[in-house]
mmCIF file of C-alpha atoms and ligand atoms in Angstrom:
data_model
loop_
_atom_site.group_PDB
_atom_site.id
_atom_site.type_symbol
_atom_site.label_atom_id
_atom_site.label_comp_id
_atom_site.label_asym_id
_atom_site.label_seq_id
_atom_site.Cartn_x
_atom_site.Cartn_y
_atom_site.Cartn_z
ATOM 1 C CA UNK A 1 -11.438 23.806 3.135
ATOM 2 C CA UNK A 2 -8.197 23.052 4.284
ATOM 3 C CA UNK A 3 -5.917 25.667 3.650
ATOM 4 C CA UNK A 4 -2.753 23.047 2.132
ATOM 5 C CA UNK A 5 -5.090 21.284 -0.009
ATOM 6 C CA UNK A 6 -6.561 22.085 -3.472
ATOM 7 C CA UNK A 7 -10.099 21.432 -3.473
ATOM 8 C CA UNK A 8 -11.294 18.895 -6.286
ATOM 9 C CA UNK A 9 -14.741 19.278 -7.605
ATOM 10 C CA UNK A 10 -15.855 15.840 -9.228
ATOM 11 C CA UNK A 11 -19.367 14.961 -11.127
ATOM 12 C CA UNK A 12 -20.987 12.438 -10.657
ATOM 13 C CA UNK A 13 -23.435 11.568 -13.508
ATOM 14 C CA UNK A 14 -24.874 7.952 -13.381
ATOM 15 C CA UNK A 15 -26.746 7.139 -15.300
ATOM 16 C CA UNK A 16 -27.358 10.030 -17.180
ATOM 17 C CA UNK A 17 -25.675 10.923 -20.174
ATOM 18 C CA UNK A 18 -25.427 10.206 -24.105
ATOM 19 C CA UNK A 19 -23.434 11.023 -26.756
ATOM 20 C CA UNK A 20 -25.225 14.557 -26.514
ATOM 21 C CA UNK A 21 -24.109 15.550 -23.221
ATOM 22 C CA UNK A 22 -21.096 15.408 -23.920
ATOM 23 C CA UNK A 23 -21.855 18.747 -24.703
ATOM 24 C CA UNK A 24 -22.820 20.020 -20.915
ATOM 25 C CA UNK A 25 -19.110 18.137 -20.358
ATOM 26 C CA UNK A 26 -17.545 20.626 -23.058
ATOM 27 C CA UNK A 27 -19.504 23.027 -22.037
ATOM 28 C CA UNK A 28 -17.519 22.742 -18.223
ATOM 29 C CA UNK A 29 -14.138 22.756 -20.238
ATOM 30 C CA UNK A 30 -14.861 26.253 -22.121
ATOM 31 C CA UNK A 31 -16.246 28.019 -18.108
ATOM 32 C CA UNK A 32 -13.051 26.411 -15.942
ATOM 33 C CA UNK A 33 -11.279 29.842 -16.785
ATOM 34 C CA UNK A 34 -7.815 31.122 -15.803
ATOM 35 C CA UNK A 35 -8.864 31.888 -12.518
ATOM 36 C CA UNK A 36 -10.387 28.456 -11.409
ATOM 37 C CA UNK A 37 -8.097 27.057 -13.079
ATOM 38 C CA UNK A 38 -5.719 28.480 -10.489
ATOM 39 C CA UNK A 39 -7.126 27.094 -7.850
ATOM 40 C CA UNK A 40 -9.410 24.233 -7.910
ATOM 41 C CA UNK A 41 -9.561 21.048 -10.394
ATOM 42 C CA UNK A 42 -12.569 18.747 -11.757
ATOM 43 C CA UNK A 43 -13.176 16.030 -12.062
ATOM 44 C CA UNK A 44 -16.283 14.491 -14.816
ATOM 45 C CA UNK A 45 -17.254 10.793 -13.924
ATOM 46 C CA UNK A 46 -19.372 10.323 -17.182
ATOM 47 C CA UNK A 47 -21.721 6.785 -17.767
ATOM 48 C CA UNK A 48 -18.503 4.316 -18.462
ATOM 49 C CA UNK A 49 -19.874 4.123 -23.061
ATOM 50 C CA UNK A 50 -18.900 7.968 -23.025
ATOM 51 C CA UNK A 51 -15.066 7.468 -20.602
ATOM 52 C CA UNK A 52 -13.458 7.401 -23.932
ATOM 53 C CA UNK A 53 -14.156 9.995 -25.507
ATOM 54 C CA UNK A 54 -14.747 12.229 -23.333
ATOM 55 C CA UNK A 55 -12.073 11.911 -22.213
ATOM 56 C CA UNK A 56 -10.713 12.513 -25.724
ATOM 57 C CA UNK A 57 -12.090 15.971 -25.780
ATOM 58 C CA UNK A 58 -10.852 17.447 -22.899
ATOM 59 C CA UNK A 59 -7.749 16.322 -23.440
ATOM 60 C CA UNK A 60 -5.571 20.122 -23.057
ATOM 61 C CA UNK A 61 -8.573 21.133 -20.766
ATOM 62 C CA UNK A 62 -6.694 20.008 -17.077
ATOM 63 C CA UNK A 63 -10.108 18.667 -16.700
ATOM 64 C CA UNK A 64 -10.109 14.857 -15.737
ATOM 65 C CA UNK A 65 -12.702 12.388 -16.062
ATOM 66 C CA UNK A 66 -13.551 9.990 -14.176
ATOM 67 C CA UNK A 67 -15.315 6.090 -13.742
ATOM 68 C CA UNK A 68 -18.524 4.988 -11.481
ATOM 69 C CA UNK A 69 -17.162 1.750 -10.475
ATOM 70 C CA UNK A 70 -14.267 -1.177 -11.357
ATOM 71 C CA UNK A 71 -13.859 -4.322 -11.219
ATOM 72 C CA UNK A 72 -11.827 -5.540 -8.716
ATOM 73 C CA UNK A 73 -9.939 -8.205 -10.867
ATOM 74 C CA UNK A 74 -6.907 -7.563 -13.445
ATOM 75 C CA UNK A 75 -8.622 -9.290 -16.120
ATOM 76 C CA UNK A 76 -11.147 -12.501 -17.635
ATOM 77 C CA UNK A 77 -14.375 -14.200 -17.371
ATOM 78 C CA UNK A 78 -16.065 -11.788 -15.616
ATOM 79 C CA UNK A 79 -19.039 -10.828 -18.127
ATOM 80 C CA UNK A 80 -19.640 -6.707 -18.178
ATOM 81 C CA UNK A 81 -16.640 -5.992 -15.442
ATOM 82 C CA UNK A 82 -15.039 -2.862 -16.521
ATOM 83 C CA UNK A 83 -11.281 -2.866 -15.239
ATOM 84 C CA UNK A 84 -9.101 -0.121 -13.258
ATOM 85 C CA UNK A 85 -7.020 -0.662 -15.039
ATOM 86 C CA UNK A 86 -9.480 0.157 -18.823
ATOM 87 C CA UNK A 87 -10.214 2.685 -16.809
ATOM 88 C CA UNK A 88 -7.804 3.968 -17.367
ATOM 89 C CA UNK A 89 -5.897 2.960 -20.981
ATOM 90 C CA UNK A 90 -10.151 5.391 -21.336
ATOM 91 C CA UNK A 91 -8.374 8.593 -20.008
ATOM 92 C CA UNK A 92 -9.311 8.127 -16.431
ATOM 93 C CA UNK A 93 -7.781 9.396 -13.400
ATOM 94 C CA UNK A 94 -9.901 9.396 -10.978
ATOM 95 C CA UNK A 95 -12.546 6.399 -9.504
ATOM 96 C CA UNK A 96 -15.492 6.270 -6.952
ATOM 97 C CA UNK A 97 -15.845 3.344 -5.767
ATOM 98 C CA UNK A 98 -17.991 2.647 -3.241
ATOM 99 C CA UNK A 99 -21.161 4.956 -3.927
ATOM 100 C CA UNK A 100 -24.101 4.400 -1.635
ATOM 101 C CA UNK A 101 -26.545 2.752 -4.354
ATOM 102 C CA UNK A 102 -23.474 0.362 -4.960
ATOM 103 C CA UNK A 103 -22.940 -0.108 -1.439
ATOM 104 C CA UNK A 104 -26.832 0.032 -1.434
ATOM 105 C CA UNK A 105 -28.350 -1.772 -4.729
ATOM 106 C CA UNK A 106 -25.571 -4.231 -5.742
ATOM 107 C CA UNK A 107 -24.988 -5.714 -2.179
ATOM 108 C CA UNK A 108 -21.045 -3.676 -2.007
ATOM 109 C CA UNK A 109 -19.508 -5.111 1.366
ATOM 110 C CA UNK A 110 -16.313 -2.569 2.550
ATOM 111 C CA UNK A 111 -14.625 -5.452 1.694
ATOM 112 C CA UNK A 112 -15.180 -5.713 -1.544
ATOM 113 C CA UNK A 113 -15.092 -1.463 -2.006
ATOM 114 C CA UNK A 114 -10.998 -2.162 -1.332
ATOM 115 C CA UNK A 115 -10.907 -4.099 -3.284
ATOM 116 C CA UNK A 116 -11.282 -1.997 -6.206
ATOM 117 C CA UNK A 117 -9.743 1.422 -4.759
ATOM 118 C CA UNK A 118 -6.000 -0.960 -4.668
ATOM 119 C CA UNK A 119 -7.446 -1.851 -7.578
ATOM 120 C CA UNK A 120 -7.450 1.207 -8.364
ATOM 121 C CA UNK A 121 -3.754 2.176 -7.063
ATOM 122 C CA UNK A 122 -2.769 -0.190 -8.642
ATOM 123 C CA UNK A 123 -3.515 0.763 -12.433
ATOM 124 C CA UNK A 124 -2.599 4.350 -10.910
ATOM 125 C CA UNK A 125 -6.282 5.567 -11.273
ATOM 126 C CA UNK A 126 -7.039 7.830 -8.321
ATOM 127 C CA UNK A 127 -10.230 6.299 -5.523
ATOM 128 C CA UNK A 128 -12.658 8.386 -4.860
ATOM 129 C CA UNK A 129 -13.956 6.058 -1.613
ATOM 130 C CA UNK A 130 -17.478 7.263 -0.352
ATOM 131 C CA UNK A 131 -18.659 6.624 2.992
ATOM 132 C CA UNK A 132 -21.662 8.062 4.357
ATOM 133 C CA UNK A 133 -24.600 7.028 7.249
ATOM 134 C CA UNK A 134 -28.380 6.544 6.018
ATOM 135 C CA UNK A 135 -30.839 8.283 7.566
ATOM 136 C CA UNK A 136 -32.142 5.392 10.238
ATOM 137 C CA UNK A 137 -27.691 5.441 11.338
ATOM 138 C CA UNK A 138 -28.366 9.217 11.850
ATOM 139 C CA UNK A 139 -31.128 8.936 13.512
ATOM 140 C CA UNK A 140 -30.036 6.417 16.507
ATOM 141 C CA UNK A 141 -27.226 8.541 17.021
ATOM 142 C CA UNK A 142 -24.788 6.056 15.211
ATOM 143 C CA UNK A 143 -23.304 8.132 12.605
ATOM 144 C CA UNK A 144 -19.623 8.753 13.773
ATOM 145 C CA UNK A 145 -18.602 4.916 14.178
ATOM 146 C CA UNK A 146 -20.707 3.779 11.130
ATOM 147 C CA UNK A 147 -18.548 5.715 9.059
ATOM 148 C CA UNK A 148 -15.644 4.838 10.670
ATOM 149 C CA UNK A 149 -16.043 1.334 10.791
ATOM 150 C CA UNK A 150 -16.612 2.092 6.992
ATOM 151 C CA UNK A 151 -13.476 3.514 6.198
ATOM 152 C CA UNK A 152 -11.679 1.438 8.393
ATOM 153 C CA UNK A 153 -12.941 -1.508 5.951
ATOM 154 C CA UNK A 154 -12.333 0.704 2.427
ATOM 155 C CA UNK A 155 -9.737 2.213 2.696
ATOM 156 C CA UNK A 156 -6.006 0.523 1.265
ATOM 157 C CA UNK A 157 -3.579 0.673 3.364
ATOM 158 C CA UNK A 158 -0.334 2.571 2.997
ATOM 159 C CA UNK A 159 -2.894 5.874 0.524
ATOM 160 C CA UNK A 160 -2.042 8.889 1.096
ATOM 161 C CA UNK A 161 -2.882 12.013 -0.411
ATOM 162 C CA UNK A 162 -1.741 11.477 -4.714
ATOM 163 C CA UNK A 163 -3.299 8.330 -4.299
ATOM 164 C CA UNK A 164 -6.852 8.738 -1.537
ATOM 165 C CA UNK A 165 -9.661 10.617 -2.104
ATOM 166 C CA UNK A 166 -12.436 10.209 0.854
ATOM 167 C CA UNK A 167 -16.073 11.746 -0.498
ATOM 168 C CA UNK A 168 -19.186 11.371 2.157
ATOM 169 C CA UNK A 169 -22.233 11.248 1.165
ATOM 170 C CA UNK A 170 -25.103 10.633 4.051
ATOM 171 C CA UNK A 171 -27.033 8.012 2.335
ATOM 172 C CA UNK A 172 -30.133 10.152 3.284
ATOM 173 C CA UNK A 173 -28.871 13.840 1.758
ATOM 174 C CA UNK A 174 -28.291 12.150 -1.744
ATOM 175 C CA UNK A 175 -30.621 13.234 -4.125
ATOM 176 C CA UNK A 176 -32.806 14.651 -1.720
ATOM 177 C CA UNK A 177 -32.227 18.673 -1.417
ATOM 178 C CA UNK A 178 -31.784 17.233 2.094
ATOM 179 C CA UNK A 179 -28.406 18.323 3.809
ATOM 180 C CA UNK A 180 -26.723 17.831 6.834
ATOM 181 C CA UNK A 181 -25.792 20.616 8.985
ATOM 182 C CA UNK A 182 -23.160 22.609 9.300
ATOM 183 C CA UNK A 183 -21.802 21.255 12.062
ATOM 184 C CA UNK A 184 -22.350 18.052 11.309
ATOM 185 C CA UNK A 185 -20.542 18.159 8.075
ATOM 186 C CA UNK A 186 -18.197 19.397 10.548
ATOM 187 C CA UNK A 187 -17.597 16.629 12.935
ATOM 188 C CA UNK A 188 -17.809 14.305 10.681
ATOM 189 C CA UNK A 189 -15.581 15.024 8.192
ATOM 190 C CA UNK A 190 -12.806 15.358 11.868
ATOM 191 C CA UNK A 191 -13.800 12.734 12.346
ATOM 192 C CA UNK A 192 -12.797 11.325 9.278
ATOM 193 C CA UNK A 193 -9.341 12.501 9.004
ATOM 194 C CA UNK A 194 -8.494 11.431 12.410
ATOM 195 C CA UNK A 195 -9.315 8.077 11.032
ATOM 196 C CA UNK A 196 -7.149 8.473 8.898
ATOM 197 C CA UNK A 197 -4.328 9.295 10.981
ATOM 198 C CA UNK A 198 -4.931 6.908 12.519
ATOM 199 C CA UNK A 199 -5.354 4.351 9.410
ATOM 200 C CA UNK A 200 -2.401 5.666 7.208
ATOM 201 C CA UNK A 201 -0.539 8.039 9.626
ATOM 202 C CA UNK A 202 -1.208 11.219 10.424
ATOM 203 C CA UNK A 203 1.394 12.863 7.563
ATOM 204 C CA UNK A 204 -0.342 10.461 4.419
ATOM 205 C CA UNK A 205 -3.814 11.434 6.515
ATOM 206 C CA UNK A 206 -3.082 15.131 6.538
ATOM 207 C CA UNK A 207 -3.133 15.667 2.539
ATOM 208 C CA UNK A 208 -6.094 13.427 1.057
ATOM 209 C CA UNK A 209 -9.240 15.259 0.195
ATOM 210 C CA UNK A 210 -12.462 14.564 1.858
ATOM 211 C CA UNK A 211 -15.434 15.610 -0.208
ATOM 212 C CA UNK A 212 -18.387 16.196 1.041
ATOM 213 C CA UNK A 213 -21.679 15.253 -1.533
ATOM 214 C CA UNK A 214 -26.065 14.887 -1.022
ATOM 215 C CA UNK A 215 -27.620 17.627 -2.575
ATOM 216 C CA UNK A 216 -24.317 19.952 -2.971
ATOM 217 C CA UNK A 217 -26.073 22.683 -5.044
ATOM 218 C CA UNK A 218 -25.027 26.025 -5.824
ATOM 219 C CA UNK A 219 -27.112 27.324 -3.717
ATOM 220 C CA UNK A 220 -25.541 25.193 -0.561
ATOM 221 C CA UNK A 221 -21.900 24.947 -1.209
ATOM 222 C CA UNK A 222 -19.818 27.788 -0.134
ATOM 223 C CA UNK A 223 -21.677 27.173 3.344
ATOM 224 C CA UNK A 224 -20.391 23.411 3.018
ATOM 225 C CA UNK A 225 -17.024 23.851 1.389
ATOM 226 C CA UNK A 226 -16.129 27.277 4.781
ATOM 227 C CA UNK A 227 -16.308 23.602 6.807
ATOM 228 C CA UNK A 228 -12.712 23.047 7.717
ATOM 229 C CA UNK A 229 -12.087 19.437 6.707
ATOM 230 C CA UNK A 230 -13.749 19.518 3.117
ATOM 231 C CA UNK A 231 -11.858 19.395 0.519
ATOM 232 C CA UNK A 232 -14.275 20.251 -2.400
ATOM 233 C CA UNK A 233 -17.393 18.299 -3.486
ATOM 234 C CA UNK A 234 -18.778 15.167 -5.249
ATOM 235 C CA UNK A 235 -22.228 16.270 -7.048
ATOM 236 C CA UNK A 236 -24.716 14.085 -8.506
ATOM 237 C CA UNK A 237 -28.385 15.823 -9.755
ATOM 238 C CA UNK A 238 -25.849 19.430 -10.363
ATOM 239 C CA UNK A 239 -23.050 17.893 -12.418
ATOM 240 C CA UNK A 240 -25.839 17.282 -15.844
ATOM 241 C CA UNK A 241 -26.287 21.096 -15.714
ATOM 242 C CA UNK A 242 -23.091 22.823 -16.353
ATOM 243 C CA UNK A 243 -23.327 26.262 -15.394
ATOM 244 C CA UNK A 244 -24.305 24.387 -11.630
ATOM 245 C CA UNK A 245 -21.620 22.121 -11.607
ATOM 246 C CA UNK A 246 -19.287 25.723 -12.900
ATOM 247 C CA UNK A 247 -20.500 27.809 -9.965
ATOM 248 C CA UNK A 248 -20.382 25.095 -7.801
ATOM 249 C CA UNK A 249 -16.664 25.470 -8.616
ATOM 250 C CA UNK A 250 -16.984 28.629 -8.203
ATOM 251 C CA UNK A 251 -18.194 28.143 -4.436
ATOM 252 C CA UNK A 252 -15.674 25.737 -3.565
ATOM 253 C CA UNK A 253 -12.448 27.893 -5.184
HETATM 254 P P1 PGA B 1 -26.871 14.279 -6.050
HETATM 255 O O1 PGA B 1 -25.070 13.181 -5.132
HETATM 256 O O2 PGA B 1 -25.912 14.957 -6.079
HETATM 257 O O3 PGA B 1 -27.952 14.588 -6.608
HETATM 258 O O4 PGA B 1 -27.336 14.601 -4.297
HETATM 259 C C1 PGA B 1 -24.025 12.815 -5.613
HETATM 260 C C2 PGA B 1 -23.728 11.101 -5.106
HETATM 261 O O5 PGA B 1 -25.115 10.668 -5.471
HETATM 262 O O6 PGA B 1 -22.862 11.785 -5.910
#
């Protein structure tokens, strides 16, 4: 953790969640007690179909919501796309961009991710820009270089602590139960902070929240959160269980 930074735990529901699953966010809100509120921010990123109603239900809970992707375009003839302004209008404060599932399954490049992050910032959403290496890249000793390159390509110039969150998610750790060693997370997060310093200036970079994501669970959260420059978590699978999500939040608090 970085002492001066308030941690953020964000839940990425991915393509999971029907109306009945709003019970999960309701239960998270119930468990977000004053002690947790004093020390950790929470955000839930449900599927777009639930965003408006989830956001409305969470008003007053101090739990933020976010989208999982947005269009780089502001509006127009882009069938199936959702603009950042639409997400903001539905109550979102954040939007995940450049998740590895989008980079891999939808061929999203860092150039596109940056355009999405810029569109988000224009709509006053905070983009959670995801970066991370594949297993092959890690085994080839290229993890740091790959992630730095993704950052240079994906992070909008002029971003700062209030307008950017970065999530380091090793692709091979997502949904697999595998996590990098604490030493590898420490090296990567230090390198990310340094690269952001080069891109944004040291002062701006020093306040940006750097989340770790990839198989975060109640059993490993405290250890991961103890690492320098890990300022919270981006949680997939475990965010679909209120008790697990809250346990991770407590580990960050
Ligand atoms: P996981 O997913 O926690 O299920 O590994 C993390 C993510 O993809 O954001």
